[in-house]
N, C-alpha and C. Protein backbone atom coordinates (compact mmCIF):
# COMPACT_ATOMS: atom_id res chain seq x y z
N MET A 1 3.94 -16.01 8.42
CA MET A 1 3.56 -15.63 7.08
C MET A 1 3.82 -16.82 6.14
N PRO A 2 2.83 -17.20 5.29
CA PRO A 2 3.02 -18.36 4.41
C PRO A 2 4.06 -18.07 3.32
N ILE A 3 4.71 -19.13 2.89
CA ILE A 3 5.71 -19.01 1.83
C ILE A 3 4.98 -19.04 0.49
N ALA A 4 5.30 -18.08 -0.39
CA ALA A 4 4.66 -18.00 -1.70
C ALA A 4 5.16 -19.12 -2.60
N LYS A 5 4.25 -19.76 -3.29
CA LYS A 5 4.60 -20.81 -4.24
C LYS A 5 4.54 -20.23 -5.64
N PRO A 6 5.49 -20.56 -6.49
CA PRO A 6 5.47 -20.03 -7.86
C PRO A 6 4.31 -20.63 -8.66
N LEU A 7 3.72 -19.82 -9.52
CA LEU A 7 2.64 -20.25 -10.38
C LEU A 7 3.21 -20.57 -11.76
N SER A 8 2.87 -21.74 -12.30
CA SER A 8 3.36 -22.09 -13.62
C SER A 8 2.24 -22.78 -14.40
N ALA A 9 2.34 -22.70 -15.71
CA ALA A 9 1.35 -23.31 -16.59
C ALA A 9 1.78 -24.73 -16.93
N TRP A 10 0.85 -25.49 -17.53
CA TRP A 10 1.13 -26.90 -17.83
C TRP A 10 2.23 -27.05 -18.87
N ASN A 11 2.41 -26.06 -19.75
CA ASN A 11 3.41 -26.19 -20.81
C ASN A 11 4.70 -25.46 -20.49
N GLU A 12 4.89 -25.06 -19.25
CA GLU A 12 6.14 -24.42 -18.84
C GLU A 12 7.04 -25.47 -18.18
N PRO A 13 8.31 -25.46 -18.54
CA PRO A 13 9.22 -26.40 -17.88
C PRO A 13 9.45 -25.96 -16.43
N ILE A 14 9.72 -26.94 -15.58
CA ILE A 14 10.00 -26.65 -14.17
C ILE A 14 11.47 -26.26 -14.07
N LYS A 15 11.71 -24.98 -13.75
CA LYS A 15 13.07 -24.48 -13.61
C LYS A 15 13.21 -23.82 -12.25
N GLN A 16 14.19 -24.22 -11.52
CA GLN A 16 14.41 -23.62 -10.21
C GLN A 16 15.47 -22.52 -10.27
N ASP A 17 16.30 -22.51 -11.31
CA ASP A 17 17.32 -21.48 -11.40
C ASP A 17 16.76 -20.24 -12.11
N GLY A 18 17.57 -19.23 -12.33
CA GLY A 18 17.15 -17.96 -12.93
C GLY A 18 16.62 -18.12 -14.34
N GLY A 19 16.79 -17.13 -15.19
CA GLY A 19 16.40 -17.20 -16.59
C GLY A 19 14.92 -17.38 -16.82
N ARG A 20 14.12 -16.48 -16.29
CA ARG A 20 12.67 -16.63 -16.43
C ARG A 20 12.12 -15.84 -17.61
N ALA A 21 12.96 -15.14 -18.36
CA ALA A 21 12.48 -14.29 -19.45
C ALA A 21 11.71 -15.10 -20.50
N GLN A 22 12.24 -16.25 -20.87
CA GLN A 22 11.57 -17.09 -21.86
C GLN A 22 10.24 -17.59 -21.33
N GLN A 23 10.19 -17.96 -20.07
CA GLN A 23 8.94 -18.42 -19.47
C GLN A 23 7.89 -17.32 -19.49
N ILE A 24 8.28 -16.12 -19.12
CA ILE A 24 7.34 -15.01 -19.08
C ILE A 24 6.85 -14.68 -20.49
N LEU A 25 7.77 -14.68 -21.46
CA LEU A 25 7.37 -14.42 -22.85
C LEU A 25 6.38 -15.46 -23.34
N GLN A 26 6.65 -16.73 -23.08
CA GLN A 26 5.75 -17.81 -23.51
C GLN A 26 4.40 -17.68 -22.84
N ARG A 27 4.38 -17.34 -21.54
CA ARG A 27 3.12 -17.19 -20.83
C ARG A 27 2.29 -16.05 -21.42
N ARG A 28 2.94 -14.94 -21.75
CA ARG A 28 2.20 -13.79 -22.32
C ARG A 28 1.67 -14.12 -23.72
N ILE A 29 2.44 -14.86 -24.50
CA ILE A 29 1.97 -15.28 -25.83
C ILE A 29 0.76 -16.19 -25.68
N ASP A 30 0.83 -17.15 -24.77
CA ASP A 30 -0.31 -18.05 -24.54
C ASP A 30 -1.54 -17.29 -24.08
N GLN A 31 -1.35 -16.30 -23.20
CA GLN A 31 -2.48 -15.49 -22.74
C GLN A 31 -3.09 -14.71 -23.89
N SER A 32 -2.26 -14.16 -24.76
CA SER A 32 -2.75 -13.38 -25.90
C SER A 32 -3.55 -14.26 -26.86
N VAL A 33 -3.04 -15.45 -27.13
CA VAL A 33 -3.74 -16.36 -28.03
C VAL A 33 -5.07 -16.78 -27.42
N ALA A 34 -5.09 -17.06 -26.13
CA ALA A 34 -6.33 -17.45 -25.47
C ALA A 34 -7.34 -16.31 -25.49
N GLU A 35 -6.89 -15.09 -25.26
CA GLU A 35 -7.80 -13.94 -25.30
C GLU A 35 -8.36 -13.73 -26.70
N TYR A 36 -7.52 -13.91 -27.72
CA TYR A 36 -7.99 -13.82 -29.11
C TYR A 36 -9.07 -14.86 -29.38
N GLU A 37 -8.85 -16.09 -28.93
CA GLU A 37 -9.82 -17.15 -29.17
C GLU A 37 -11.15 -16.85 -28.50
N VAL A 38 -11.12 -16.28 -27.30
CA VAL A 38 -12.36 -15.93 -26.60
C VAL A 38 -13.13 -14.89 -27.39
N PHE A 39 -12.45 -13.80 -27.78
CA PHE A 39 -13.14 -12.74 -28.51
C PHE A 39 -13.61 -13.21 -29.88
N ASN A 40 -12.85 -14.06 -30.53
CA ASN A 40 -13.27 -14.60 -31.82
C ASN A 40 -14.53 -15.44 -31.67
N ALA A 41 -14.60 -16.27 -30.63
CA ALA A 41 -15.79 -17.09 -30.40
C ALA A 41 -17.00 -16.21 -30.09
N LEU A 42 -16.81 -15.17 -29.29
CA LEU A 42 -17.91 -14.27 -28.97
C LEU A 42 -18.43 -13.55 -30.21
N GLU A 43 -17.53 -13.04 -31.03
CA GLU A 43 -17.94 -12.33 -32.24
C GLU A 43 -18.64 -13.27 -33.23
N THR A 44 -18.13 -14.47 -33.36
CA THR A 44 -18.73 -15.43 -34.28
C THR A 44 -20.13 -15.84 -33.81
N SER A 45 -20.28 -16.11 -32.51
CA SER A 45 -21.60 -16.52 -32.02
C SER A 45 -22.59 -15.36 -32.10
N TRP A 46 -22.13 -14.13 -31.84
CA TRP A 46 -23.03 -12.98 -31.95
C TRP A 46 -23.46 -12.79 -33.40
N GLY A 47 -22.54 -12.97 -34.34
CA GLY A 47 -22.89 -12.86 -35.75
C GLY A 47 -23.90 -13.91 -36.16
N GLY A 48 -23.76 -15.12 -35.67
CA GLY A 48 -24.71 -16.18 -35.97
C GLY A 48 -26.08 -15.89 -35.39
N LEU A 49 -26.11 -15.34 -34.17
CA LEU A 49 -27.38 -14.98 -33.55
C LEU A 49 -28.08 -13.89 -34.36
N CYS A 50 -27.34 -12.88 -34.78
CA CYS A 50 -27.92 -11.80 -35.59
C CYS A 50 -28.46 -12.34 -36.93
N ALA A 51 -27.73 -13.25 -37.55
CA ALA A 51 -28.18 -13.83 -38.82
C ALA A 51 -29.47 -14.63 -38.61
N HIS A 52 -29.56 -15.37 -37.53
CA HIS A 52 -30.78 -16.13 -37.25
C HIS A 52 -31.98 -15.20 -37.07
N VAL A 53 -31.78 -14.12 -36.34
CA VAL A 53 -32.88 -13.18 -36.11
C VAL A 53 -33.31 -12.53 -37.42
N ARG A 54 -32.34 -12.13 -38.26
CA ARG A 54 -32.67 -11.50 -39.54
C ARG A 54 -33.46 -12.45 -40.44
N GLU A 55 -33.16 -13.76 -40.35
CA GLU A 55 -33.85 -14.75 -41.17
C GLU A 55 -35.20 -15.14 -40.60
N GLY A 56 -35.55 -14.64 -39.43
CA GLY A 56 -36.87 -14.89 -38.86
C GLY A 56 -36.96 -16.06 -37.91
N TRP A 57 -35.85 -16.65 -37.52
CA TRP A 57 -35.89 -17.76 -36.59
C TRP A 57 -36.16 -17.24 -35.19
N THR A 58 -37.00 -17.97 -34.46
CA THR A 58 -37.31 -17.60 -33.09
C THR A 58 -36.25 -18.21 -32.17
N ILE A 59 -35.73 -17.38 -31.28
CA ILE A 59 -34.71 -17.87 -30.35
C ILE A 59 -35.23 -17.66 -28.94
N GLY A 60 -35.53 -18.73 -28.24
CA GLY A 60 -36.01 -18.64 -26.87
C GLY A 60 -37.50 -18.32 -26.79
N LYS A 61 -37.97 -18.14 -25.57
CA LYS A 61 -39.38 -17.82 -25.35
C LYS A 61 -39.60 -16.33 -25.61
N PRO A 62 -40.80 -15.97 -26.10
CA PRO A 62 -41.08 -14.54 -26.29
C PRO A 62 -41.21 -13.84 -24.94
N PRO A 63 -40.97 -12.54 -24.87
CA PRO A 63 -41.11 -11.82 -23.60
C PRO A 63 -42.57 -11.86 -23.10
N TYR A 64 -42.74 -11.61 -21.83
CA TYR A 64 -44.07 -11.64 -21.22
C TYR A 64 -44.99 -10.66 -21.95
N GLY A 65 -46.17 -11.13 -22.33
CA GLY A 65 -47.14 -10.28 -22.99
C GLY A 65 -47.10 -10.40 -24.51
N TYR A 66 -46.13 -11.11 -25.07
CA TYR A 66 -46.02 -11.26 -26.51
C TYR A 66 -46.32 -12.70 -26.90
N ARG A 67 -46.84 -12.88 -28.12
CA ARG A 67 -47.06 -14.21 -28.64
C ARG A 67 -46.05 -14.50 -29.73
N ALA A 68 -45.67 -15.74 -29.85
CA ALA A 68 -44.71 -16.12 -30.89
C ALA A 68 -45.38 -16.15 -32.23
């Protein structure tokens, strides 16, 4: 059976002894911030797409059977 290797992020210090609470807290905070940034980017880009459509800008090719 292979030996499990610990997973760590680039901004986590390498610690071989106990006391992992701070590491886990920092990792969860980083994950939360990253998830917020993803959803913020998605909402912002969707809002921009909707604004373009409302203003009459054509985005992409028209569907089959339609003319631009």
